[in-house]
Amino acid sequence: MTIVEIGLPKRLVEMTLDGESVRVPEGATILDACTAVGKSIPTLCYGDTLKPANACRVCMVEVEGSRTLVPSCSRKVEPGMVVHTESDRTKHSRKLVLELLGSATDLSTTPHVDEWMSACGADPSRFGPSAPPSEDRDDRRPGEHEEIDGSVAATVRQPTKVDNPLYVRDYGKCIMCYKCVDACGDQWQNSFAISVAGRGFDARISTEFATPLPDSACVYCGNCIEVCPTGALSFKREHDKREDGTWDESKQTETTTVCTFCGVGCNLTLHVQDNEIVKVTSPHESTVTHGNLCIKGRFGWQHVQNR
């Protein structure tokens, strides 16, 4: 039997995970239990600083007695629960979800997605070549649907939005995980600058009335970038270096320090490549920031280097 300790001591709940008896603290999720015992469960919409959104459906597992598969990121462990993470049903679900995501979006900057595709035997190309990208999905009118002939795979690809000097929105990589909306909304920043527009396949992340970012309620905290799992939101410097082929994470160093702009004491992690700060993040385990920063902490480092 494996006993897993997660956070503060709590009453332990016994469950069976892939044939192994495991005891986890009450209130832990199935994903918590899997992570603690070293089982890798793919997930995209899960964020350790956000409430589960249950949107991507990649982390689904099978629970005996449940009619449907359940999201491991939000399903709490119950006494006597029997969970299968690698059943045929689970593998088939992950394979189909990854294929649909891969056929509709650009997952080229999504961490670990290639190994997940390989492990599941997913082949997004079986749906056919991608449809031509849209000029701007914000122009799509609600209720209007195009005829589908089945010769191409529907896509969310569109031109990258570069309307400010701090960060870039490449919604061709967006999987609608809602993490940026939650971080901008009531879970962290409370700016509510972005939300979901449209319905069905036309659903997309957008500002109010699709205004350019500088004209919106955005305060440029960059907390949406911090939680984006696919690179749909990225630092302008990172975007530029990816475009010219010079972005290389293997050459980057990370140094955690304390922001000097005020006395709050936010932790900053400086990502440096070729003696240049290319982006700034914040440790999620920090009791001050929990991964969040303001515009100064996130973007106020240009003065360090002379361009």
PDB file of C-alpha atoms in Angstrom, residues 4-301:
ATOM      1  CA  VAL A   4       0.649   9.785  -0.305  1.00  0.00           C
ATOM      2  CA  GLU A   5       1.087  13.056   1.571  1.00  0.00           C
ATOM      3  CA  ILE A   6      -0.315  16.117  -0.212  1.00  0.00           C
ATOM      4  CA  GLY A   7      -0.193  19.420   1.652  1.00  0.00           C
ATOM      5  CA  LEU A   8      -1.285  19.613   5.276  1.00  0.00           C
ATOM      6  CA  PRO A   9      -2.150  16.416   7.225  1.00  0.00           C
ATOM      7  CA  LYS A  10      -5.750  15.348   6.645  1.00  0.00           C
ATOM      8  CA  ARG A  11      -7.847  12.243   7.079  1.00  0.00           C
ATOM      9  CA  LEU A  12      -6.623   9.621   4.622  1.00  0.00           C
ATOM     10  CA  VAL A  13      -8.923   8.048   2.037  1.00  0.00           C
ATOM     11  CA  GLU A  14      -8.112   4.638   0.605  1.00  0.00           C
ATOM     12  CA  MET A  15      -8.582   3.992  -3.104  1.00  0.00           C
ATOM     13  CA  THR A  16      -7.299   1.648  -5.810  1.00  0.00           C
ATOM     14  CA  LEU A  17      -5.270   3.196  -8.617  1.00  0.00           C
ATOM     15  CA  ASP A  18      -4.418   0.907 -11.534  1.00  0.00           C
ATOM     16  CA  GLY A  19      -4.543  -2.131  -9.255  1.00  0.00           C
ATOM     17  CA  GLU A  20      -2.487  -0.572  -6.475  1.00  0.00           C
ATOM     18  CA  SER A  21      -3.962   0.357  -3.101  1.00  0.00           C
ATOM     19  CA  VAL A  22      -3.281   4.024  -2.371  1.00  0.00           C
ATOM     20  CA  ARG A  23      -4.178   6.251   0.579  1.00  0.00           C
ATOM     21  CA  VAL A  24      -4.481   9.962  -0.152  1.00  0.00           C
ATOM     22  CA  PRO A  25      -5.642  12.957   1.910  1.00  0.00           C
ATOM     23  CA  GLU A  26      -9.338  13.710   1.894  1.00  0.00           C
ATOM     24  CA  GLY A  27     -10.167  16.334  -0.723  1.00  0.00           C
ATOM     25  CA  ALA A  28      -7.382  15.322  -3.102  1.00  0.00           C
ATOM     26  CA  THR A  29      -8.253  14.840  -6.763  1.00  0.00           C
ATOM     27  CA  ILE A  30      -7.495  11.783  -8.855  1.00  0.00           C
ATOM     28  CA  LEU A  31      -4.865  13.842 -10.678  1.00  0.00           C
ATOM     29  CA  ASP A  32      -3.247  14.738  -7.329  1.00  0.00           C
ATOM     30  CA  ALA A  33      -3.049  11.051  -6.457  1.00  0.00           C
ATOM     31  CA  CYS A  34      -1.642  10.089  -9.865  1.00  0.00           C
ATOM     32  CA  THR A  35       0.984  12.824  -9.744  1.00  0.00           C
ATOM     33  CA  ALA A  36       2.034  11.915  -6.217  1.00  0.00           C
ATOM     34  CA  VAL A  37       2.666   8.250  -7.095  1.00  0.00           C
ATOM     35  CA  GLY A  38       4.493   9.129 -10.317  1.00  0.00           C
ATOM     36  CA  LYS A  39       1.782   8.373 -12.870  1.00  0.00           C
ATOM     37  CA  SER A  40       1.837  10.845 -15.749  1.00  0.00           C
ATOM     38  CA  ILE A  41      -1.628  12.030 -16.802  1.00  0.00           C
ATOM     39  CA  PRO A  42      -1.747  14.395 -19.804  1.00  0.00           C
ATOM     40  CA  THR A  43      -3.679  17.599 -19.212  1.00  0.00           C
ATOM     41  CA  LEU A  44      -3.912  21.002 -20.871  1.00  0.00           C
ATOM     42  CA  CYS A  45      -6.610  22.998 -19.081  1.00  0.00           C
ATOM     43  CA  TYR A  46      -5.416  22.154 -15.573  1.00  0.00           C
ATOM     44  CA  GLY A  47      -3.533  24.897 -13.733  1.00  0.00           C
ATOM     45  CA  ASP A  48      -2.093  24.537 -10.257  1.00  0.00           C
ATOM     46  CA  THR A  49      -3.067  28.143  -9.447  1.00  0.00           C
ATOM     47  CA  LEU A  50      -6.594  27.990 -10.913  1.00  0.00           C
ATOM     48  CA  LYS A  51      -9.813  26.117 -10.252  1.00  0.00           C
ATOM     49  CA  PRO A  52     -10.295  23.203 -12.687  1.00  0.00           C
ATOM     50  CA  ALA A  53     -12.098  24.221 -15.863  1.00  0.00           C
ATOM     51  CA  ASN A  54     -12.770  20.674 -17.143  1.00  0.00           C
ATOM     52  CA  ALA A  55     -12.445  21.993 -20.688  1.00  0.00           C
ATOM     53  CA  CYS A  56      -9.728  20.089 -22.550  1.00  0.00           C
ATOM     54  CA  ARG A  57     -10.881  16.543 -21.593  1.00  0.00           C
ATOM     55  CA  VAL A  58      -7.379  15.122 -22.082  1.00  0.00           C
ATOM     56  CA  CYS A  59      -7.004  13.939 -18.468  1.00  0.00           C
ATOM     57  CA  MET A  60     -10.050  11.649 -18.500  1.00  0.00           C
ATOM     58  CA  VAL A  61      -9.818   8.411 -16.506  1.00  0.00           C
ATOM     59  CA  GLU A  62     -12.171   5.501 -15.894  1.00  0.00           C
ATOM     60  CA  VAL A  63     -13.819   5.055 -12.504  1.00  0.00           C
ATOM     61  CA  GLU A  64     -15.568   1.759 -11.860  1.00  0.00           C
ATOM     62  CA  GLY A  65     -19.303   2.327 -11.433  1.00  0.00           C
ATOM     63  CA  SER A  66     -19.295   5.576 -13.395  1.00  0.00           C
ATOM     64  CA  ARG A  67     -21.237   5.583 -16.657  1.00  0.00           C
ATOM     65  CA  THR A  68     -18.848   8.028 -18.298  1.00  0.00           C
ATOM     66  CA  LEU A  69     -15.167   8.825 -18.068  1.00  0.00           C
ATOM     67  CA  VAL A  70     -14.356  11.485 -15.481  1.00  0.00           C
ATOM     68  CA  PRO A  71     -11.879  14.405 -15.516  1.00  0.00           C
ATOM     69  CA  SER A  72      -9.078  13.513 -13.118  1.00  0.00           C
ATOM     70  CA  CYS A  73      -8.188  17.187 -12.560  1.00  0.00           C
ATOM     71  CA  SER A  74     -11.432  17.906 -10.708  1.00  0.00           C
ATOM     72  CA  ARG A  75     -12.894  14.582  -9.546  1.00  0.00           C
ATOM     73  CA  LYS A  76     -12.238  14.173  -5.836  1.00  0.00           C
ATOM     74  CA  VAL A  77     -11.073  10.839  -4.490  1.00  0.00           C
ATOM     75  CA  GLU A  78     -13.721   8.835  -2.614  1.00  0.00           C
ATOM     76  CA  PRO A  79     -13.289   5.895  -0.205  1.00  0.00           C
ATOM     77  CA  GLY A  80     -13.123   2.604  -2.099  1.00  0.00           C
ATOM     78  CA  MET A  81     -12.859   4.303  -5.496  1.00  0.00           C
ATOM     79  CA  VAL A  82     -11.307   2.117  -8.206  1.00  0.00           C
ATOM     80  CA  VAL A  83      -9.583   4.105 -10.961  1.00  0.00           C
ATOM     81  CA  HIS A  84      -8.083   2.942 -14.259  1.00  0.00           C
ATOM     82  CA  THR A  85      -5.836   5.452 -16.035  1.00  0.00           C
ATOM     83  CA  GLU A  86      -4.676   3.247 -18.912  1.00  0.00           C
ATOM     84  CA  SER A  87      -7.772   1.277 -19.893  1.00  0.00           C
ATOM     85  CA  ASP A  88      -8.698   0.844 -23.566  1.00  0.00           C
ATOM     86  CA  ARG A  89     -11.594   3.220 -23.090  1.00  0.00           C
ATOM     87  CA  THR A  90      -9.356   5.894 -21.587  1.00  0.00           C
ATOM     88  CA  LYS A  91      -6.698   5.547 -24.285  1.00  0.00           C
ATOM     89  CA  HIS A  92      -9.309   5.787 -27.045  1.00  0.00           C
ATOM     90  CA  SER A  93     -10.764   8.957 -25.501  1.00  0.00           C
ATOM     91  CA  ARG A  94      -7.366  10.654 -25.251  1.00  0.00           C
ATOM     92  CA  LYS A  95      -6.480   9.624 -28.788  1.00  0.00           C
ATOM     93  CA  LEU A  96      -9.658  11.143 -30.227  1.00  0.00           C
ATOM     94  CA  VAL A  97      -9.395  14.369 -28.209  1.00  0.00           C
ATOM     95  CA  LEU A  98      -5.750  14.903 -29.200  1.00  0.00           C
ATOM     96  CA  GLU A  99      -6.590  14.214 -32.854  1.00  0.00           C
ATOM     97  CA  LEU A 100      -9.442  16.733 -32.854  1.00  0.00           C
ATOM     98  CA  LEU A 101      -7.300  19.362 -31.127  1.00  0.00           C
ATOM     99  CA  GLY A 102      -4.384  18.702 -33.468  1.00  0.00           C
ATOM    100  CA  SER A 103      -6.528  18.908 -36.594  1.00  0.00           C
ATOM    101  CA  ALA A 104      -8.077  22.251 -35.625  1.00  0.00           C
ATOM    102  CA  THR A 105      -5.232  24.084 -33.859  1.00  0.00           C
ATOM    103  CA  ASP A 106      -1.499  24.612 -34.074  1.00  0.00           C
ATOM    104  CA  LEU A 107       0.029  22.613 -31.201  1.00  0.00           C
ATOM    105  CA  SER A 108       3.635  23.201 -32.258  1.00  0.00           C
ATOM    106  CA  THR A 109       4.487  25.097 -29.065  1.00  0.00           C
ATOM    107  CA  THR A 110       2.458  22.920 -26.681  1.00  0.00           C
ATOM    108  CA  PRO A 111       4.790  21.107 -24.234  1.00  0.00           C
ATOM    109  CA  HIS A 112       4.744  17.280 -24.249  1.00  0.00           C
ATOM    110  CA  VAL A 113       2.043  17.051 -26.926  1.00  0.00           C
ATOM    111  CA  ASP A 114       4.261  15.054 -29.301  1.00  0.00           C
ATOM    112  CA  GLU A 115       4.902  12.347 -26.722  1.00  0.00           C
ATOM    113  CA  TRP A 116       1.193  12.246 -25.858  1.00  0.00           C
ATOM    114  CA  MET A 117       0.312  11.864 -29.533  1.00  0.00           C
ATOM    115  CA  SER A 118       2.853   9.061 -29.876  1.00  0.00           C
ATOM    116  CA  ALA A 119       1.722   7.254 -26.724  1.00  0.00           C
ATOM    117  CA  CYS A 120      -1.934   7.365 -27.808  1.00  0.00           C
ATOM    118  CA  GLY A 121      -1.286   6.634 -31.480  1.00  0.00           C
ATOM    119  CA  ALA A 122      -3.092   9.854 -32.390  1.00  0.00           C
ATOM    120  CA  ASP A 123      -3.048  10.957 -36.045  1.00  0.00           C
ATOM    121  CA  PRO A 124      -4.701  14.355 -36.582  1.00  0.00           C
ATOM    122  CA  SER A 125      -3.965  14.196 -40.305  1.00  0.00           C
ATOM    123  CA  ARG A 126      -6.586  11.471 -40.776  1.00  0.00           C
ATOM    124  CA  PHE A 127      -9.235  14.202 -40.842  1.00  0.00           C
ATOM    125  CA  GLY A 128      -7.663  15.625 -43.975  1.00  0.00           C
ATOM    126  CA  PRO A 129      -5.694  18.789 -44.701  1.00  0.00           C
ATOM    127  CA  SER A 130      -6.503  21.937 -42.737  1.00  0.00           C
ATOM    128  CA  ALA A 131      -8.989  24.391 -44.146  1.00  0.00           C
ATOM    129  CA  PRO A 132      -7.631  27.814 -45.156  1.00  0.00           C
ATOM    130  CA  PRO A 133      -7.115  30.109 -42.152  1.00  0.00           C
ATOM    131  CA  SER A 134      -9.706  32.749 -41.411  1.00  0.00           C
ATOM    132  CA  GLU A 135      -8.805  36.393 -41.854  1.00  0.00           C
ATOM    133  CA  ASP A 136     -10.173  37.181 -38.407  1.00  0.00           C
ATOM    134  CA  ARG A 137     -12.498  34.889 -36.483  1.00  0.00           C
ATOM    135  CA  ASP A 138     -13.913  37.909 -34.635  1.00  0.00           C
ATOM    136  CA  ASP A 139     -15.595  38.812 -37.932  1.00  0.00           C
ATOM    137  CA  ARG A 140     -17.698  35.662 -37.903  1.00  0.00           C
ATOM    138  CA  ARG A 141     -21.363  36.457 -37.349  1.00  0.00           C
ATOM    139  CA  PRO A 142     -23.374  34.340 -34.881  1.00  0.00           C
ATOM    140  CA  GLY A 143     -25.809  31.891 -36.386  1.00  0.00           C
ATOM    141  CA  GLU A 144     -24.108  31.738 -39.794  1.00  0.00           C
ATOM    142  CA  HIS A 145     -22.660  28.334 -40.623  1.00  0.00           C
ATOM    143  CA  GLU A 146     -20.672  27.385 -43.688  1.00  0.00           C
ATOM    144  CA  GLU A 147     -21.430  24.278 -45.681  1.00  0.00           C
ATOM    145  CA  ILE A 148     -18.957  21.489 -44.948  1.00  0.00           C
ATOM    146  CA  ASP A 149     -17.940  19.134 -47.741  1.00  0.00           C
ATOM    147  CA  GLY A 150     -15.619  16.975 -45.626  1.00  0.00           C
ATOM    148  CA  SER A 151     -12.585  17.480 -47.846  1.00  0.00           C
ATOM    149  CA  VAL A 152     -10.705  19.586 -45.288  1.00  0.00           C
ATOM    150  CA  ALA A 153     -10.492  19.734 -41.506  1.00  0.00           C
ATOM    151  CA  ALA A 154     -12.048  22.807 -39.875  1.00  0.00           C
ATOM    152  CA  THR A 155      -9.450  25.023 -38.272  1.00  0.00           C
ATOM    153  CA  VAL A 156      -9.223  27.959 -35.876  1.00  0.00           C
ATOM    154  CA  ARG A 157      -6.064  29.270 -37.550  1.00  0.00           C
ATOM    155  CA  GLN A 158      -5.943  32.990 -38.192  1.00  0.00           C
ATOM    156  CA  PRO A 159      -3.327  35.740 -38.414  1.00  0.00           C
ATOM    157  CA  THR A 160      -1.428  36.519 -35.226  1.00  0.00           C
ATOM    158  CA  LYS A 161      -2.662  39.612 -33.389  1.00  0.00           C
ATOM    159  CA  VAL A 162       0.255  41.986 -32.731  1.00  0.00           C
ATOM    160  CA  ASP A 163      -1.314  45.206 -31.472  1.00  0.00           C
ATOM    161  CA  ASN A 164       0.948  46.130 -28.562  1.00  0.00           C
ATOM    162  CA  PRO A 165       4.683  45.979 -27.751  1.00  0.00           C
ATOM    163  CA  LEU A 166       4.392  43.623 -24.775  1.00  0.00           C
ATOM    164  CA  TYR A 167       2.689  40.381 -25.813  1.00  0.00           C
ATOM    165  CA  VAL A 168       1.240  38.600 -28.814  1.00  0.00           C
ATOM    166  CA  ARG A 169      -2.032  36.724 -29.274  1.00  0.00           C
ATOM    167  CA  ASP A 170      -1.826  33.775 -31.661  1.00  0.00           C
ATOM    168  CA  TYR A 171      -5.324  32.334 -31.417  1.00  0.00           C
ATOM    169  CA  GLY A 172      -4.529  29.726 -34.041  1.00  0.00           C
ATOM    170  CA  LYS A 173      -2.975  27.885 -31.081  1.00  0.00           C
ATOM    171  CA  CYS A 174      -5.918  28.413 -28.719  1.00  0.00           C
ATOM    172  CA  ILE A 175      -7.720  25.293 -27.483  1.00  0.00           C
ATOM    173  CA  MET A 176     -10.375  27.195 -25.503  1.00  0.00           C
ATOM    174  CA  CYS A 177      -9.196  25.996 -22.108  1.00  0.00           C
ATOM    175  CA  TYR A 178     -10.533  29.198 -20.425  1.00  0.00           C
ATOM    176  CA  LYS A 179      -7.408  29.545 -18.259  1.00  0.00           C
ATOM    177  CA  CYS A 180      -6.652  33.051 -19.532  1.00  0.00           C
ATOM    178  CA  VAL A 181     -10.265  34.107 -18.923  1.00  0.00           C
ATOM    179  CA  ASP A 182     -10.131  32.778 -15.361  1.00  0.00           C
ATOM    180  CA  ALA A 183      -6.791  34.465 -14.655  1.00  0.00           C
ATOM    181  CA  CYS A 184      -8.043  37.787 -16.039  1.00  0.00           C
ATOM    182  CA  GLY A 185     -11.396  37.435 -14.295  1.00  0.00           C
ATOM    183  CA  ASP A 186     -12.587  36.604 -10.805  1.00  0.00           C
ATOM    184  CA  GLN A 187      -9.899  34.078  -9.923  1.00  0.00           C
ATOM    185  CA  TRP A 188      -6.996  36.541 -10.001  1.00  0.00           C
ATOM    186  CA  GLN A 189      -6.833  39.905 -11.754  1.00  0.00           C
ATOM    187  CA  ASN A 190     -10.517  40.939 -11.827  1.00  0.00           C
ATOM    188  CA  SER A 191      -9.939  43.017 -14.963  1.00  0.00           C
ATOM    189  CA  PHE A 192     -12.378  41.018 -17.111  1.00  0.00           C
ATOM    190  CA  ALA A 193     -10.685  42.319 -20.245  1.00  0.00           C
ATOM    191  CA  ILE A 194     -11.252  39.075 -22.152  1.00  0.00           C
ATOM    192  CA  SER A 195     -14.032  36.541 -22.352  1.00  0.00           C
ATOM    193  CA  VAL A 196     -15.500  33.913 -24.653  1.00  0.00           C
ATOM    194  CA  ALA A 197     -17.302  35.169 -27.753  1.00  0.00           C
ATOM    195  CA  GLY A 198     -19.293  33.070 -30.191  1.00  0.00           C
ATOM    196  CA  ARG A 199     -20.738  29.594 -29.851  1.00  0.00           C
ATOM    197  CA  GLY A 200     -19.810  26.112 -30.993  1.00  0.00           C
ATOM    198  CA  PHE A 201     -16.792  25.921 -33.293  1.00  0.00           C
ATOM    199  CA  ASP A 202     -16.954  29.714 -33.645  1.00  0.00           C
ATOM    200  CA  ALA A 203     -16.258  30.160 -29.916  1.00  0.00           C
ATOM    201  CA  ARG A 204     -13.117  32.202 -29.347  1.00  0.00           C
ATOM    202  CA  ILE A 205     -11.332  34.360 -26.789  1.00  0.00           C
ATOM    203  CA  SER A 206     -11.926  38.023 -27.472  1.00  0.00           C
ATOM    204  CA  THR A 207     -11.985  41.475 -25.933  1.00  0.00           C
ATOM    205  CA  GLU A 208     -15.235  43.399 -25.502  1.00  0.00           C
ATOM    206  CA  PHE A 209     -16.629  44.172 -28.960  1.00  0.00           C
ATOM    207  CA  ALA A 210     -13.374  42.708 -30.369  1.00  0.00           C
ATOM    208  CA  THR A 211     -11.512  45.956 -29.717  1.00  0.00           C
ATOM    209  CA  PRO A 212      -7.698  46.026 -30.024  1.00  0.00           C
ATOM    210  CA  LEU A 213      -5.979  45.138 -26.773  1.00  0.00           C
ATOM    211  CA  PRO A 214      -4.735  48.693 -26.065  1.00  0.00           C
ATOM    212  CA  ASP A 215      -8.333  49.916 -26.202  1.00  0.00           C
ATOM    213  CA  SER A 216      -9.643  47.194 -23.900  1.00  0.00           C
ATOM    214  CA  ALA A 217      -9.684  46.869 -20.098  1.00  0.00           C
ATOM    215  CA  CYS A 218      -6.384  44.954 -20.186  1.00  0.00           C
ATOM    216  CA  VAL A 219      -3.859  46.144 -17.560  1.00  0.00           C
ATOM    217  CA  TYR A 220      -1.003  44.115 -19.090  1.00  0.00           C
ATOM    218  CA  CYS A 221      -0.329  42.034 -15.986  1.00  0.00           C
ATOM    219  CA  GLY A 222       0.522  39.121 -18.261  1.00  0.00           C
ATOM    220  CA  ASN A 223      -1.092  36.597 -15.936  1.00  0.00           C
ATOM    221  CA  CYS A 224      -2.924  35.165 -18.945  1.00  0.00           C
ATOM    222  CA  ILE A 225       0.449  34.392 -20.533  1.00  0.00           C
ATOM    223  CA  GLU A 226       1.551  32.637 -17.346  1.00  0.00           C
ATOM    224  CA  VAL A 227      -1.296  30.118 -17.503  1.00  0.00           C
ATOM    225  CA  CYS A 228      -1.611  29.613 -21.280  1.00  0.00           C
ATOM    226  CA  PRO A 229      -0.688  25.967 -21.989  1.00  0.00           C
ATOM    227  CA  THR A 230      -0.201  26.140 -25.763  1.00  0.00           C
ATOM    228  CA  GLY A 231       1.708  29.346 -26.504  1.00  0.00           C
ATOM    229  CA  ALA A 232      -1.354  31.108 -27.883  1.00  0.00           C
ATOM    230  CA  LEU A 233      -0.269  33.993 -25.652  1.00  0.00           C
ATOM    231  CA  SER A 234       3.432  34.811 -25.553  1.00  0.00           C
ATOM    232  CA  PHE A 235       5.890  37.601 -24.820  1.00  0.00           C
ATOM    233  CA  LYS A 236       6.569  39.803 -27.839  1.00  0.00           C
ATOM    234  CA  ARG A 237      10.275  39.031 -27.529  1.00  0.00           C
ATOM    235  CA  GLU A 238       9.633  35.298 -27.460  1.00  0.00           C
ATOM    236  CA  HIS A 239       7.353  35.570 -30.485  1.00  0.00           C
ATOM    237  CA  ASP A 240       9.955  37.539 -32.448  1.00  0.00           C
ATOM    238  CA  LYS A 241      12.728  35.081 -31.623  1.00  0.00           C
ATOM    239  CA  ARG A 242      10.549  32.128 -32.617  1.00  0.00           C
ATOM    240  CA  GLU A 243       9.765  33.863 -35.881  1.00  0.00           C
ATOM    241  CA  ASP A 244      13.425  34.411 -36.766  1.00  0.00           C
ATOM    242  CA  GLY A 245      14.435  30.949 -35.515  1.00  0.00           C
ATOM    243  CA  THR A 246      16.659  32.093 -32.642  1.00  0.00           C
ATOM    244  CA  TRP A 247      14.475  30.952 -29.720  1.00  0.00           C
ATOM    245  CA  ASP A 248      16.347  28.159 -27.923  1.00  0.00           C
ATOM    246  CA  GLU A 249      15.251  27.112 -24.440  1.00  0.00           C
ATOM    247  CA  SER A 250      18.275  24.814 -24.110  1.00  0.00           C
ATOM    248  CA  LYS A 251      20.467  27.915 -24.026  1.00  0.00           C
ATOM    249  CA  GLN A 252      18.335  29.750 -21.476  1.00  0.00           C
ATOM    250  CA  THR A 253      19.092  30.138 -17.786  1.00  0.00           C
ATOM    251  CA  GLU A 254      16.556  30.894 -15.065  1.00  0.00           C
ATOM    252  CA  THR A 255      17.310  33.122 -12.100  1.00  0.00           C
ATOM    253  CA  THR A 256      14.744  33.832  -9.388  1.00  0.00           C
ATOM    254  CA  THR A 257      14.993  37.193  -7.664  1.00  0.00           C
ATOM    255  CA  VAL A 258      12.783  39.775  -5.952  1.00  0.00           C
ATOM    256  CA  CYS A 259      11.065  42.568  -7.869  1.00  0.00           C
ATOM    257  CA  THR A 260      12.460  45.988  -6.948  1.00  0.00           C
ATOM    258  CA  PHE A 261       9.598  48.167  -8.194  1.00  0.00           C
ATOM    259  CA  CYS A 262       7.713  48.203  -4.868  1.00  0.00           C
ATOM    260  CA  GLY A 263       7.783  46.688  -1.395  1.00  0.00           C
ATOM    261  CA  VAL A 264       5.343  43.800  -1.915  1.00  0.00           C
ATOM    262  CA  GLY A 265       8.178  41.338  -2.461  1.00  0.00           C
ATOM    263  CA  CYS A 266       7.037  39.511  -5.589  1.00  0.00           C
ATOM    264  CA  ASN A 267       9.336  36.769  -6.837  1.00  0.00           C
ATOM    265  CA  LEU A 268      10.521  37.033 -10.440  1.00  0.00           C
ATOM    266  CA  THR A 269      12.147  34.302 -12.505  1.00  0.00           C
ATOM    267  CA  LEU A 270      14.272  35.861 -15.245  1.00  0.00           C
ATOM    268  CA  HIS A 271      14.676  33.745 -18.383  1.00  0.00           C
ATOM    269  CA  VAL A 272      17.947  34.770 -20.050  1.00  0.00           C
ATOM    270  CA  GLN A 273      19.266  33.761 -23.469  1.00  0.00           C
ATOM    271  CA  ASP A 274      22.486  35.158 -24.972  1.00  0.00           C
ATOM    272  CA  ASN A 275      22.774  37.636 -22.083  1.00  0.00           C
ATOM    273  CA  GLU A 276      19.294  39.018 -22.800  1.00  0.00           C
ATOM    274  CA  ILE A 277      16.152  38.734 -20.678  1.00  0.00           C
ATOM    275  CA  VAL A 278      13.616  37.156 -23.015  1.00  0.00           C
ATOM    276  CA  LYS A 279      10.709  36.683 -20.590  1.00  0.00           C
ATOM    277  CA  VAL A 280       9.778  36.851 -16.920  1.00  0.00           C
ATOM    278  CA  THR A 281       7.673  34.382 -14.956  1.00  0.00           C
ATOM    279  CA  SER A 282       6.943  33.944 -11.257  1.00  0.00           C
ATOM    280  CA  PRO A 283       7.128  30.764  -9.135  1.00  0.00           C
ATOM    281  CA  HIS A 284       3.677  29.286  -8.630  1.00  0.00           C
ATOM    282  CA  GLU A 285       4.623  28.141  -5.134  1.00  0.00           C
ATOM    283  CA  SER A 286       5.404  31.705  -4.059  1.00  0.00           C
ATOM    284  CA  THR A 287       3.128  32.692  -1.159  1.00  0.00           C
ATOM    285  CA  VAL A 288       3.246  36.304  -2.372  1.00  0.00           C
ATOM    286  CA  THR A 289       2.469  35.984  -6.067  1.00  0.00           C
ATOM    287  CA  HIS A 290       1.221  32.436  -6.722  1.00  0.00           C
ATOM    288  CA  GLY A 291       2.620  32.959 -10.211  1.00  0.00           C
ATOM    289  CA  ASN A 292       0.939  36.329 -10.750  1.00  0.00           C
ATOM    290  CA  LEU A 293       2.608  39.699 -11.373  1.00  0.00           C
ATOM    291  CA  CYS A 294       1.742  43.257 -12.374  1.00  0.00           C
ATOM    292  CA  ILE A 295       2.820  45.027 -15.560  1.00  0.00           C
ATOM    293  CA  LYS A 296       6.054  46.250 -13.960  1.00  0.00           C
ATOM    294  CA  GLY A 297       7.121  42.872 -12.666  1.00  0.00           C
ATOM    295  CA  ARG A 298       6.144  41.023 -15.856  1.00  0.00           C
ATOM    296  CA  PHE A 299       7.329  43.463 -18.506  1.00  0.00           C
ATOM    297  CA  GLY A 300       9.382  46.170 -16.811  1.00  0.00           C
ATOM    298  CA  TRP A 301      12.807  44.750 -17.588  1.00  0.00           C
TER     299      TRP A 301
END
